[in-house]
């Protein structure tokens, strides 16, 4: 592996130090030209050295990591290659919950004194114990500076106004977008989402302020456009040039991406990995829009075999495993995502020499379900249904059981034009959906077409899968 000249890599230090006054010229496509366009093998040499620094930091300060490495017979000084690094055990979200329960509130993977934690974020805890993110002031600036880089690559500049249409709560998506846009000098409009009537107010404000950039989830962008049209407002009147998203698959799905671009008249960019490893924009598209770039000098990412957790060759499909390279307060070393993606070597047409995820993050391994022997991902159903002529903007995926066999049912809303065309048009839509789903999935789905407005919309991440097999089992037991 070639040895990188760390002196040439802009603002590449441990601990991380940033020149907060630095800003590229508006016509400069790169934030850090050397780091973003250098030969990948030179970047990997620098990353290997950084990984050892991160691991030593964790070994000295976090009993969690020292215990895991010791149990696996690994010491930071023994990591002499990125292949050696693959022997380090992966960390799961459940393990983070366990260590925080045993060592509240931040767990024994916290690597700074608790008094240095300046920002607390985390998961909602709707499915169990919440996970707390303890972020120091220095690490908050890491997120700001690295997110500024990625937003810059999307074409966002100081003259832009960024409208943030997502929750301001524990959710790191909104905050990470805010501080990244602020760092690059843009005007920020932290509008939020979720309050009663807020989407209708968003339409009014968007029409008045005409921001050039919008951040949220794809589901919310579609819902917002639908509400705008109900109010007699064309979403193109907002003047949005750039729409960038995270939080759920969709922005890399051609049908969803195309639908949003048609509605707003702007360009869609996909971004986002995991809040736990913020800066979560370590996966993010550039103006080339050739897929999400894997910004390896922000967070080192390995797309791994989900059985062995060893890095796959380019072209392989697997699950991303993440290692933070700049965070010191609560670093993550080989955090397992359980997401699903495929990666290619790059470079991107924009000139950046990072690996590429051509289809983005398109599902979760634990979201997959099996119907009559076929593995089915919800994102595959979303892509088929949203491309249907006459699709009304929402659908539900229902996994049910008839006797001993699992069954797949899909409820699809039809649009007003299909409703006006009568029952024959509705039936044609239903039949076409069943045919195309069988072709793509390899298994039949029972499709029902429902009138416009039947299914609830979301102002955050879409939750379209309903698994009622447990209800069936419970009913059978009670008979």
Tab-separated table of C-alpha atoms in Angstrom:
chain	number	residue	atom	x	y	z
A	1	UNK	CA	0.000	0.000	0.000
A	2	UNK	CA	1.360	3.417	-0.949
A	3	UNK	CA	2.282	5.759	1.875
A	4	UNK	CA	0.208	8.948	1.986
A	5	UNK	CA	1.809	12.332	2.544
A	6	UNK	CA	-0.317	13.445	5.468
A	7	UNK	CA	1.042	16.978	5.095
A	8	UNK	CA	-0.761	17.304	1.766
A	9	UNK	CA	-4.109	16.080	3.071
A	10	UNK	CA	-6.062	19.156	4.064
A	11	UNK	CA	-6.947	19.461	7.763
A	12	UNK	CA	-6.182	15.772	8.408
A	13	UNK	CA	-5.062	15.636	12.030
A	14	UNK	CA	-5.621	13.601	15.174
A	15	UNK	CA	-7.168	15.079	17.202
A	16	UNK	CA	-9.249	16.748	14.509
A	17	UNK	CA	-8.588	20.460	14.039
A	18	UNK	CA	-10.500	22.585	11.538
A	19	UNK	CA	-9.915	26.045	10.173
A	20	UNK	CA	-13.393	27.425	10.808
A	21	UNK	CA	-12.672	30.426	8.580
A	22	UNK	CA	-11.827	28.278	5.550
A	23	UNK	CA	-14.200	28.356	2.585
A	24	UNK	CA	-13.496	27.369	-1.035
A	25	UNK	CA	-14.276	29.745	-3.885
A	26	UNK	CA	-17.844	29.352	-5.148
A	27	UNK	CA	-16.654	27.908	-8.469
A	28	UNK	CA	-14.394	25.340	-6.774
A	29	UNK	CA	-16.120	21.921	-7.001
A	30	UNK	CA	-14.139	20.403	-4.115
A	31	UNK	CA	-13.988	21.408	-0.472
A	32	UNK	CA	-10.676	19.544	-0.021
A	33	UNK	CA	-9.322	18.880	-3.500
A	34	UNK	CA	-6.412	16.659	-2.428
A	35	UNK	CA	-8.367	14.487	-0.007
A	36	UNK	CA	-11.265	14.046	-2.413
A	37	UNK	CA	-9.313	13.274	-5.598
A	38	UNK	CA	-6.148	11.523	-4.351
A	39	UNK	CA	-5.355	7.949	-5.448
A	40	UNK	CA	-7.462	5.576	-3.300
A	41	UNK	CA	-4.458	3.532	-2.188
A	42	UNK	CA	-2.778	6.648	-0.763
A	43	UNK	CA	-5.960	7.592	1.078
A	44	UNK	CA	-6.243	4.059	2.461
A	45	UNK	CA	-2.694	4.263	3.813
A	46	UNK	CA	-3.636	7.411	5.729
A	47	UNK	CA	-6.874	5.779	6.906
A	48	UNK	CA	-4.968	2.746	8.216
A	49	UNK	CA	-2.731	4.983	10.298
A	50	UNK	CA	-5.788	6.880	11.552
A	51	UNK	CA	-7.572	3.633	12.475
A	52	UNK	CA	-4.620	2.696	14.683
A	53	UNK	CA	-4.811	6.122	16.357
A	54	UNK	CA	-8.545	5.725	16.951
A	55	UNK	CA	-8.089	2.202	18.301
A	56	UNK	CA	-5.331	3.313	20.691
A	57	UNK	CA	-7.579	6.121	21.902
A	58	UNK	CA	-10.387	3.614	22.536
A	59	UNK	CA	-8.047	1.037	24.107
A	60	UNK	CA	-6.736	3.563	26.607
A	61	UNK	CA	-10.073	5.156	27.524
A	62	UNK	CA	-12.990	2.789	26.889
A	63	UNK	CA	-13.284	-0.489	28.837
A	64	UNK	CA	-15.890	-1.594	26.267
A	65	UNK	CA	-13.377	-1.598	23.413
A	66	UNK	CA	-10.420	-2.864	25.440
A	67	UNK	CA	-12.539	-5.806	26.611
A	68	UNK	CA	-13.739	-6.676	23.098
A	69	UNK	CA	-10.290	-6.468	21.536
A	70	UNK	CA	-8.640	-8.401	24.376
A	71	UNK	CA	-11.232	-11.173	24.095
A	72	UNK	CA	-10.479	-11.417	20.366
A	73	UNK	CA	-6.707	-11.394	20.932
A	74	UNK	CA	-6.277	-8.059	19.152
A	75	UNK	CA	-4.161	-5.042	20.101
A	76	UNK	CA	-4.173	-1.735	18.165
A	77	UNK	CA	-0.453	-2.105	17.392
A	78	UNK	CA	-1.207	-5.415	15.694
A	79	UNK	CA	-3.341	-3.781	13.000
A	80	UNK	CA	-0.821	-3.512	10.168
A	81	UNK	CA	-3.236	-3.577	7.236
A	82	UNK	CA	-6.888	-2.978	6.471
A	83	UNK	CA	-7.177	-6.748	6.115
A	84	UNK	CA	-5.951	-7.090	9.709
A	85	UNK	CA	-8.615	-4.607	10.751
A	86	UNK	CA	-11.322	-6.943	9.455
A	87	UNK	CA	-10.523	-9.249	12.401
A	88	UNK	CA	-11.788	-6.655	14.876
A	89	UNK	CA	-15.233	-7.795	16.118
A	90	UNK	CA	-18.202	-5.789	14.856
A	91	UNK	CA	-20.321	-3.822	17.327
A	92	UNK	CA	-24.099	-4.197	17.220
A	93	UNK	CA	-26.767	-1.724	18.297
A	94	UNK	CA	-27.939	-4.218	20.900
A	95	UNK	CA	-24.460	-4.294	22.446
A	96	UNK	CA	-24.554	-0.495	22.717
A	97	UNK	CA	-27.900	-0.716	24.526
A	98	UNK	CA	-26.522	-3.345	26.902
A	99	UNK	CA	-23.411	-1.356	27.805
A	100	UNK	CA	-25.479	1.774	28.392
A	101	UNK	CA	-27.836	-0.142	30.659
A	102	UNK	CA	-24.862	-1.412	32.644
A	103	UNK	CA	-23.002	1.934	32.636
A	104	UNK	CA	-25.609	4.682	32.341
A	105	UNK	CA	-26.138	7.037	30.746
A	106	UNK	CA	-23.544	6.845	27.922
A	107	UNK	CA	-22.013	3.391	28.341
A	108	UNK	CA	-18.398	2.428	28.933
A	109	UNK	CA	-17.515	3.183	25.325
A	110	UNK	CA	-17.515	6.902	26.160
A	111	UNK	CA	-13.925	8.059	25.722
A	112	UNK	CA	-14.057	11.492	27.361
A	113	UNK	CA	-15.085	12.664	30.786
A	114	UNK	CA	-18.850	12.940	31.042
A	115	UNK	CA	-18.475	16.664	31.761
A	116	UNK	CA	-17.167	17.112	28.193
A	117	UNK	CA	-20.457	15.940	26.657
A	118	UNK	CA	-22.075	19.089	25.266
A	119	UNK	CA	-24.871	17.616	23.133
A	120	UNK	CA	-27.138	14.654	23.905
A	121	UNK	CA	-28.981	12.957	21.072
A	122	UNK	CA	-30.121	9.411	20.561
A	123	UNK	CA	-32.734	6.964	19.416
A	124	UNK	CA	-36.374	7.300	20.384
A	125	UNK	CA	-36.492	4.002	22.278
A	126	UNK	CA	-39.860	3.079	20.770
A	127	UNK	CA	-38.767	-0.566	20.448
A	128	UNK	CA	-36.760	-0.842	23.661
A	129	UNK	CA	-34.189	1.038	25.704
A	130	UNK	CA	-33.145	4.271	23.945
A	131	UNK	CA	-29.517	4.680	22.934
A	132	UNK	CA	-27.864	7.916	24.066
A	133	UNK	CA	-25.315	9.722	21.907
A	134	UNK	CA	-22.868	11.806	23.948
A	135	UNK	CA	-21.210	14.374	21.675
A	136	UNK	CA	-18.468	16.747	22.797
A	137	UNK	CA	-18.109	20.323	21.498
A	138	UNK	CA	-15.125	19.280	19.398
A	139	UNK	CA	-17.065	16.394	17.856
A	140	UNK	CA	-20.009	18.689	17.143
A	141	UNK	CA	-17.608	20.720	14.994
A	142	UNK	CA	-16.454	17.504	13.304
A	143	UNK	CA	-20.039	16.885	12.194
A	144	UNK	CA	-20.454	20.496	11.045
A	145	UNK	CA	-17.256	20.617	9.005
A	146	UNK	CA	-17.625	17.212	7.356
A	147	UNK	CA	-21.295	17.783	6.515
A	148	UNK	CA	-20.351	21.117	4.961
A	149	UNK	CA	-18.025	19.221	2.613
A	150	UNK	CA	-20.752	16.863	1.436
A	151	UNK	CA	-23.360	19.598	1.011
A	152	UNK	CA	-20.788	21.599	-0.965
A	153	UNK	CA	-20.397	18.607	-3.321
A	154	UNK	CA	-24.170	18.758	-3.951
A	155	UNK	CA	-23.779	22.318	-5.172
A	156	UNK	CA	-24.986	24.127	-2.042
A	157	UNK	CA	-23.203	27.467	-1.595
A	158	UNK	CA	-23.224	30.409	0.860
A	159	UNK	CA	-25.831	32.237	-1.227
A	160	UNK	CA	-28.330	29.410	-0.788
A	161	UNK	CA	-31.155	29.091	1.731
A	162	UNK	CA	-31.613	25.567	3.153
A	163	UNK	CA	-35.145	24.727	4.343
A	164	UNK	CA	-35.037	21.896	6.894
A	165	UNK	CA	-38.358	20.039	6.869
A	166	UNK	CA	-37.785	17.365	9.491
A	167	UNK	CA	-38.103	16.918	13.250
A	168	UNK	CA	-35.858	18.865	15.606
A	169	UNK	CA	-35.642	16.420	18.484
A	170	UNK	CA	-33.273	13.570	19.282
A	171	UNK	CA	-33.081	12.960	15.519
A	172	UNK	CA	-29.562	13.778	14.265
A	173	UNK	CA	-30.679	14.261	10.664
A	174	UNK	CA	-32.085	17.739	11.195
A	175	UNK	CA	-29.281	18.921	13.460
A	176	UNK	CA	-26.526	17.538	11.258
A	177	UNK	CA	-28.001	19.269	8.231
A	178	UNK	CA	-28.377	22.539	10.147
A	179	UNK	CA	-24.814	22.768	11.408
A	180	UNK	CA	-23.333	21.617	8.087
A	181	UNK	CA	-25.238	24.265	6.145
A	182	UNK	CA	-24.279	26.906	8.710
A	183	UNK	CA	-20.622	25.908	8.439
A	184	UNK	CA	-20.529	26.451	4.676
A	185	UNK	CA	-22.134	29.848	5.163
A	186	UNK	CA	-25.635	29.171	3.828
A	187	UNK	CA	-28.782	30.734	5.264
A	188	UNK	CA	-30.688	28.081	7.221
A	189	UNK	CA	-34.436	27.843	7.752
A	190	UNK	CA	-34.983	25.200	10.498
A	191	UNK	CA	-38.722	24.875	9.937
A	192	UNK	CA	-39.154	21.408	11.433
A	193	UNK	CA	-42.050	18.999	10.982
A	194	UNK	CA	-44.606	16.996	12.920
A	195	UNK	CA	-46.786	19.586	14.639
A	196	UNK	CA	-50.472	19.699	13.773
A	197	UNK	CA	-51.023	21.859	10.704
A	198	UNK	CA	-47.295	22.354	10.179
A	199	UNK	CA	-47.244	20.978	6.627
A	200	UNK	CA	-49.841	23.518	5.498
A	201	UNK	CA	-47.787	26.258	7.142
A	202	UNK	CA	-44.705	24.913	5.381
A	203	UNK	CA	-46.436	25.430	2.030
A	204	UNK	CA	-47.081	29.077	2.903
A	205	UNK	CA	-43.514	29.689	4.076
A	206	UNK	CA	-41.943	27.879	1.122
A	207	UNK	CA	-43.930	29.942	-1.332
A	208	UNK	CA	-42.981	33.140	0.512
A	209	UNK	CA	-39.277	32.442	1.137
A	210	UNK	CA	-38.468	30.399	-2.012
A	211	UNK	CA	-35.480	28.539	-0.526
A	212	UNK	CA	-33.049	27.059	-3.023
A	213	UNK	CA	-32.466	23.831	-1.052
A	214	UNK	CA	-34.708	21.447	0.913
A	215	UNK	CA	-33.811	18.703	3.404
A	216	UNK	CA	-36.159	16.039	4.799
A	217	UNK	CA	-37.218	12.476	4.070
A	218	UNK	CA	-38.493	11.407	0.640
A	219	UNK	CA	-41.827	10.426	2.194
A	220	UNK	CA	-42.298	13.889	3.636
A	221	UNK	CA	-41.375	15.606	0.378
A	222	UNK	CA	-44.106	13.606	-1.387
A	223	UNK	CA	-46.611	14.385	1.373
A	224	UNK	CA	-45.706	18.080	1.283
A	225	UNK	CA	-46.247	18.226	-2.485
A	226	UNK	CA	-49.622	16.533	-2.107
A	227	UNK	CA	-50.717	19.056	0.542
A	228	UNK	CA	-49.480	21.937	-1.607
A	229	UNK	CA	-51.584	20.795	-4.557
A	230	UNK	CA	-54.610	20.434	-2.286
A	231	UNK	CA	-54.044	24.099	-1.379
A	232	UNK	CA	-53.861	25.055	-5.069
A	233	UNK	CA	-50.082	25.577	-5.013
A	234	UNK	CA	-47.718	24.045	-7.571
A	235	UNK	CA	-44.623	22.782	-5.651
A	236	UNK	CA	-42.474	24.143	-8.475
A	237	UNK	CA	-43.499	27.607	-7.305
A	238	UNK	CA	-41.246	27.107	-4.262
A	239	UNK	CA	-38.181	27.532	-6.500
A	240	UNK	CA	-36.252	24.683	-4.879
A	241	UNK	CA	-33.164	23.729	-6.897
A	242	UNK	CA	-31.657	21.060	-4.611
A	243	UNK	CA	-33.530	18.445	-2.569
A	244	UNK	CA	-31.372	16.232	-0.383
A	245	UNK	CA	-32.638	13.451	1.811
A	246	UNK	CA	-31.780	10.873	4.444
A	247	UNK	CA	-33.579	8.675	6.965
A	248	UNK	CA	-35.082	6.071	4.640
A	249	UNK	CA	-34.545	4.404	1.262
A	250	UNK	CA	-36.165	6.308	-1.574
A	251	UNK	CA	-33.967	9.078	-2.891
A	252	UNK	CA	-31.882	6.527	-4.828
A	253	UNK	CA	-34.934	4.604	-6.088
A	254	UNK	CA	-35.455	5.815	-9.674
A	255	UNK	CA	-39.244	5.958	-9.494
A	256	UNK	CA	-39.319	7.879	-6.211
A	257	UNK	CA	-36.461	10.137	-7.255
A	258	UNK	CA	-38.113	10.883	-10.590
A	259	UNK	CA	-41.463	11.577	-8.975
A	260	UNK	CA	-39.976	14.112	-6.546
A	261	UNK	CA	-37.969	15.813	-9.290
A	262	UNK	CA	-41.053	16.059	-11.477
A	263	UNK	CA	-43.101	17.551	-8.644
A	264	UNK	CA	-40.551	20.150	-7.538
A	265	UNK	CA	-38.481	20.783	-10.657
A	266	UNK	CA	-35.232	20.352	-8.684
A	267	UNK	CA	-32.487	17.750	-8.449
A	268	UNK	CA	-32.628	14.980	-5.816
A	269	UNK	CA	-29.571	13.876	-3.818
A	270	UNK	CA	-29.406	10.882	-1.490
A	271	UNK	CA	-27.350	10.819	1.701
A	272	UNK	CA	-27.116	9.219	5.113
A	273	UNK	CA	-25.861	6.187	7.014
A	274	UNK	CA	-26.394	5.884	10.792
A	275	UNK	CA	-26.873	8.538	13.455
A	276	UNK	CA	-24.545	6.632	15.779
A	277	UNK	CA	-21.545	7.326	13.538
A	278	UNK	CA	-22.302	10.978	12.774
A	279	UNK	CA	-21.096	12.665	10.573
A	280	UNK	CA	-23.859	10.570	8.989
A	281	UNK	CA	-23.430	12.268	5.594
A	282	UNK	CA	-20.376	10.024	5.089
A	283	UNK	CA	-22.565	8.446	2.418
A	284	UNK	CA	-23.760	11.185	0.099
A	285	UNK	CA	-24.150	12.041	-3.555
A	286	UNK	CA	-22.306	14.754	-5.430
A	287	UNK	CA	-23.399	16.772	-8.464
A	288	UNK	CA	-22.374	13.821	-10.644
A	289	UNK	CA	-25.373	11.908	-9.214
A	290	UNK	CA	-23.787	8.575	-10.073
A	291	UNK	CA	-24.718	7.079	-6.707
A	292	UNK	CA	-23.904	7.796	-3.082
A	293	UNK	CA	-20.189	8.393	-2.593
A	294	UNK	CA	-18.509	6.548	0.266
A	295	UNK	CA	-16.518	9.414	1.806
A	296	UNK	CA	-13.856	7.148	3.280
A	297	UNK	CA	-11.841	9.938	4.899
A	298	UNK	CA	-14.899	10.967	6.965
A	299	UNK	CA	-15.996	7.532	8.195
A	300	UNK	CA	-14.197	4.404	7.040
A	301	UNK	CA	-16.776	2.086	5.494
A	302	UNK	CA	-16.492	-1.599	4.672
A	303	UNK	CA	-19.267	-3.325	2.743
A	304	UNK	CA	-19.109	-6.747	4.354
A	305	UNK	CA	-20.420	-10.244	3.973
A	306	UNK	CA	-23.273	-10.350	6.539
A	307	UNK	CA	-22.156	-13.796	7.736
A	308	UNK	CA	-18.401	-13.267	8.166
A	309	UNK	CA	-18.214	-9.445	8.459
A	310	UNK	CA	-15.229	-9.477	6.122
A	311	UNK	CA	-14.961	-6.802	3.466
A	312	UNK	CA	-16.369	-7.792	0.077
A	313	UNK	CA	-14.630	-7.031	-3.216
A	314	UNK	CA	-16.098	-4.203	-5.274
A	315	UNK	CA	-19.215	-5.338	-7.087
A	316	UNK	CA	-20.378	-7.264	-4.028
A	317	UNK	CA	-23.639	-6.824	-2.124
A	318	UNK	CA	-23.500	-6.747	1.646
A	319	UNK	CA	-23.933	-4.694	4.788
A	320	UNK	CA	-21.930	-1.557	5.628
A	321	UNK	CA	-19.704	-1.589	8.713
A	322	UNK	CA	-18.565	1.836	9.932
A	323	UNK	CA	-15.551	3.213	11.817
A	324	UNK	CA	-15.404	6.881	12.777
A	325	UNK	CA	-12.092	8.621	11.991
A	326	UNK	CA	-12.491	11.985	13.749
A	327	UNK	CA	-14.846	11.507	16.719
A	328	UNK	CA	-13.255	11.212	20.174
A	329	UNK	CA	-16.178	11.420	22.607
A	330	UNK	CA	-18.065	8.283	21.579
A	331	UNK	CA	-16.138	6.729	18.686
A	332	UNK	CA	-17.501	3.756	16.815
A	333	UNK	CA	-15.154	0.961	15.712
A	334	UNK	CA	-16.707	-1.426	13.187
A	335	UNK	CA	-20.352	-0.630	13.960
A	336	UNK	CA	-22.651	-3.027	12.124
A	337	UNK	CA	-25.479	-1.352	10.194
A	338	UNK	CA	-27.542	-4.332	8.947
A	339	UNK	CA	-28.370	-2.159	5.933
A	340	UNK	CA	-28.101	-3.577	2.441
A	341	UNK	CA	-26.131	-2.101	-0.449
A	342	UNK	CA	-23.785	-2.866	-3.339
A	343	UNK	CA	-20.570	-0.956	-3.928
A	344	UNK	CA	-18.310	-0.175	-6.863
A	345	UNK	CA	-14.733	1.070	-6.854
A	346	UNK	CA	-15.204	4.487	-8.419
A	347	UNK	CA	-14.010	7.065	-9.326
A	348	UNK	CA	-17.099	9.196	-9.728
A	349	UNK	CA	-17.609	11.331	-12.859
A	350	UNK	CA	-17.188	14.345	-10.522
A	351	UNK	CA	-13.538	13.392	-10.098
A	352	UNK	CA	-13.770	12.145	-6.515
A	353	UNK	CA	-11.987	8.856	-6.036
A	354	UNK	CA	-14.263	7.362	-3.409
A	355	UNK	CA	-16.176	4.085	-3.808
A	356	UNK	CA	-19.764	4.447	-5.025
A	357	UNK	CA	-23.087	2.919	-3.967
A	358	UNK	CA	-24.910	3.041	-7.333
A	359	UNK	CA	-28.311	2.268	-5.788
A	360	UNK	CA	-27.666	3.843	-2.399
A	361	UNK	CA	-28.854	2.030	0.731
A	362	UNK	CA	-31.810	0.073	-0.591
A	363	UNK	CA	-32.985	-1.958	2.352
A	364	UNK	CA	-32.265	-3.537	5.691
A	365	UNK	CA	-31.335	-7.148	6.133
A	366	UNK	CA	-33.708	-7.397	9.082
A	367	UNK	CA	-36.546	-5.847	7.012
A	368	UNK	CA	-36.428	-8.736	4.563
A	369	UNK	CA	-39.248	-11.237	4.751
A	370	UNK	CA	-39.744	-14.568	3.015
A	371	UNK	CA	-42.888	-15.417	1.068
A	372	UNK	CA	-43.116	-18.992	-0.221
A	373	UNK	CA	-39.336	-19.336	-0.341
A	374	UNK	CA	-38.611	-15.986	-1.985
A	375	UNK	CA	-36.720	-13.252	-0.140
A	376	UNK	CA	-38.626	-9.983	-0.490
A	377	UNK	CA	-37.434	-6.477	0.383
A	378	UNK	CA	-40.025	-3.713	0.923
A	379	UNK	CA	-37.987	-1.314	-1.234
A	380	UNK	CA	-38.496	-3.574	-4.256
A	381	UNK	CA	-42.270	-3.360	-3.778
A	382	UNK	CA	-42.065	0.414	-3.304
A	383	UNK	CA	-40.211	0.807	-6.598
A	384	UNK	CA	-42.778	-1.198	-8.577
A	385	UNK	CA	-45.856	0.399	-7.036
A	386	UNK	CA	-44.656	3.995	-7.237
A	387	UNK	CA	-43.950	3.627	-10.959
A	388	UNK	CA	-47.544	2.614	-11.760
A	389	UNK	CA	-49.517	5.066	-13.899
A	390	UNK	CA	-52.430	6.085	-11.726
A	391	UNK	CA	-50.596	5.584	-8.409
A	392	UNK	CA	-52.166	7.870	-5.826
A	393	UNK	CA	-49.190	8.537	-3.576
A	394	UNK	CA	-49.423	5.905	-0.819
A	395	UNK	CA	-49.544	2.155	-0.290
A	396	UNK	CA	-49.262	-0.519	2.401
A	397	UNK	CA	-47.526	-3.896	2.376
A	398	UNK	CA	-49.338	-6.520	4.445
A	399	UNK	CA	-47.757	-9.862	5.312
A	400	UNK	CA	-50.469	-12.224	6.371
A	401	UNK	CA	-51.100	-15.924	6.670
A	402	UNK	CA	-53.694	-18.165	5.131
A	403	UNK	CA	-53.649	-21.532	6.870
A	404	UNK	CA	-50.012	-22.711	6.802
A	405	UNK	CA	-48.750	-20.348	4.072
A	406	UNK	CA	-47.512	-16.773	4.339
A	407	UNK	CA	-49.221	-14.423	1.896
A	408	UNK	CA	-48.310	-10.998	0.543
A	409	UNK	CA	-50.992	-8.363	0.117
A	410	UNK	CA	-50.498	-4.800	-1.136
A	411	UNK	CA	-53.014	-1.977	-0.749
A	412	UNK	CA	-52.484	0.720	-3.384
A	413	UNK	CA	-54.172	4.096	-3.541
A	414	UNK	CA	-55.228	5.241	-7.004
A	415	UNK	CA	-55.205	8.894	-8.014
A	416	UNK	CA	-58.077	11.249	-8.784
A	417	UNK	CA	-57.734	10.789	-12.540
A	418	UNK	CA	-58.090	7.028	-12.201
A	419	UNK	CA	-61.071	7.506	-9.901
A	420	UNK	CA	-62.702	9.784	-12.474
A	421	UNK	CA	-62.099	7.207	-15.225
A	422	UNK	CA	-64.270	4.668	-13.402
A	423	UNK	CA	-64.162	1.099	-12.162
A	424	UNK	CA	-62.509	-0.302	-15.277
A	425	UNK	CA	-59.490	1.995	-14.841
A	426	UNK	CA	-59.200	1.047	-11.172
A	427	UNK	CA	-59.312	-2.659	-12.049
A	428	UNK	CA	-56.682	-2.161	-14.774
A	429	UNK	CA	-54.391	-0.536	-12.230
A	430	UNK	CA	-54.911	-3.383	-9.795
A	431	UNK	CA	-54.205	-6.070	-12.392
A	432	UNK	CA	-51.115	-4.300	-13.664
A	433	UNK	CA	-49.771	-4.029	-10.113
A	434	UNK	CA	-50.228	-7.761	-9.537
A	435	UNK	CA	-48.519	-8.620	-12.837
A	436	UNK	CA	-45.501	-6.364	-12.296
A	437	UNK	CA	-45.027	-7.401	-8.683
A	438	UNK	CA	-45.007	-11.084	-9.660
A	439	UNK	CA	-42.437	-10.359	-12.385
A	440	UNK	CA	-40.081	-8.455	-10.082
A	441	UNK	CA	-40.509	-10.428	-6.850
A	442	UNK	CA	-40.910	-13.920	-8.239
A	443	UNK	CA	-43.944	-14.456	-6.008
A	444	UNK	CA	-47.559	-13.423	-6.276
A	445	UNK	CA	-49.088	-10.548	-4.331
A	446	UNK	CA	-52.770	-9.925	-3.770
A	447	UNK	CA	-53.378	-6.279	-4.669
A	448	UNK	CA	-56.361	-4.203	-3.614
A	449	UNK	CA	-56.900	-0.698	-5.004
A	450	UNK	CA	-58.283	1.885	-2.557
A	451	UNK	CA	-59.622	5.426	-3.117
A	452	UNK	CA	-57.469	8.567	-2.846
A	453	UNK	CA	-56.814	9.672	0.740
A	454	UNK	CA	-57.545	6.266	2.301
A	455	UNK	CA	-54.070	5.664	3.716
A	456	UNK	CA	-52.413	7.851	6.328
A	457	UNK	CA	-49.503	10.056	5.234
A	458	UNK	CA	-46.295	10.610	7.192
A	459	UNK	CA	-44.250	13.656	8.118
A	460	UNK	CA	-41.165	11.565	8.856
A	461	UNK	CA	-40.025	8.088	7.827
A	462	UNK	CA	-42.582	5.966	6.010
A	463	UNK	CA	-43.728	2.811	7.811
A	464	UNK	CA	-45.536	0.860	5.119
A	465	UNK	CA	-45.068	-2.778	6.209
A	466	UNK	CA	-47.752	-4.421	8.356
A	467	UNK	CA	-46.987	-7.943	9.577
A	468	UNK	CA	-50.186	-9.482	10.924
A	469	UNK	CA	-48.921	-13.077	11.053
A	470	UNK	CA	-48.719	-12.858	14.839
A	471	UNK	CA	-52.400	-11.878	14.928
A	472	UNK	CA	-53.201	-14.937	12.803
A	473	UNK	CA	-51.235	-17.203	15.147
A	474	UNK	CA	-52.964	-15.695	18.189
A	475	UNK	CA	-56.350	-16.212	16.583
A	476	UNK	CA	-55.507	-19.840	15.807
A	477	UNK	CA	-54.465	-20.448	19.430
A	478	UNK	CA	-57.743	-19.051	20.712
A	479	UNK	CA	-59.866	-21.326	18.514
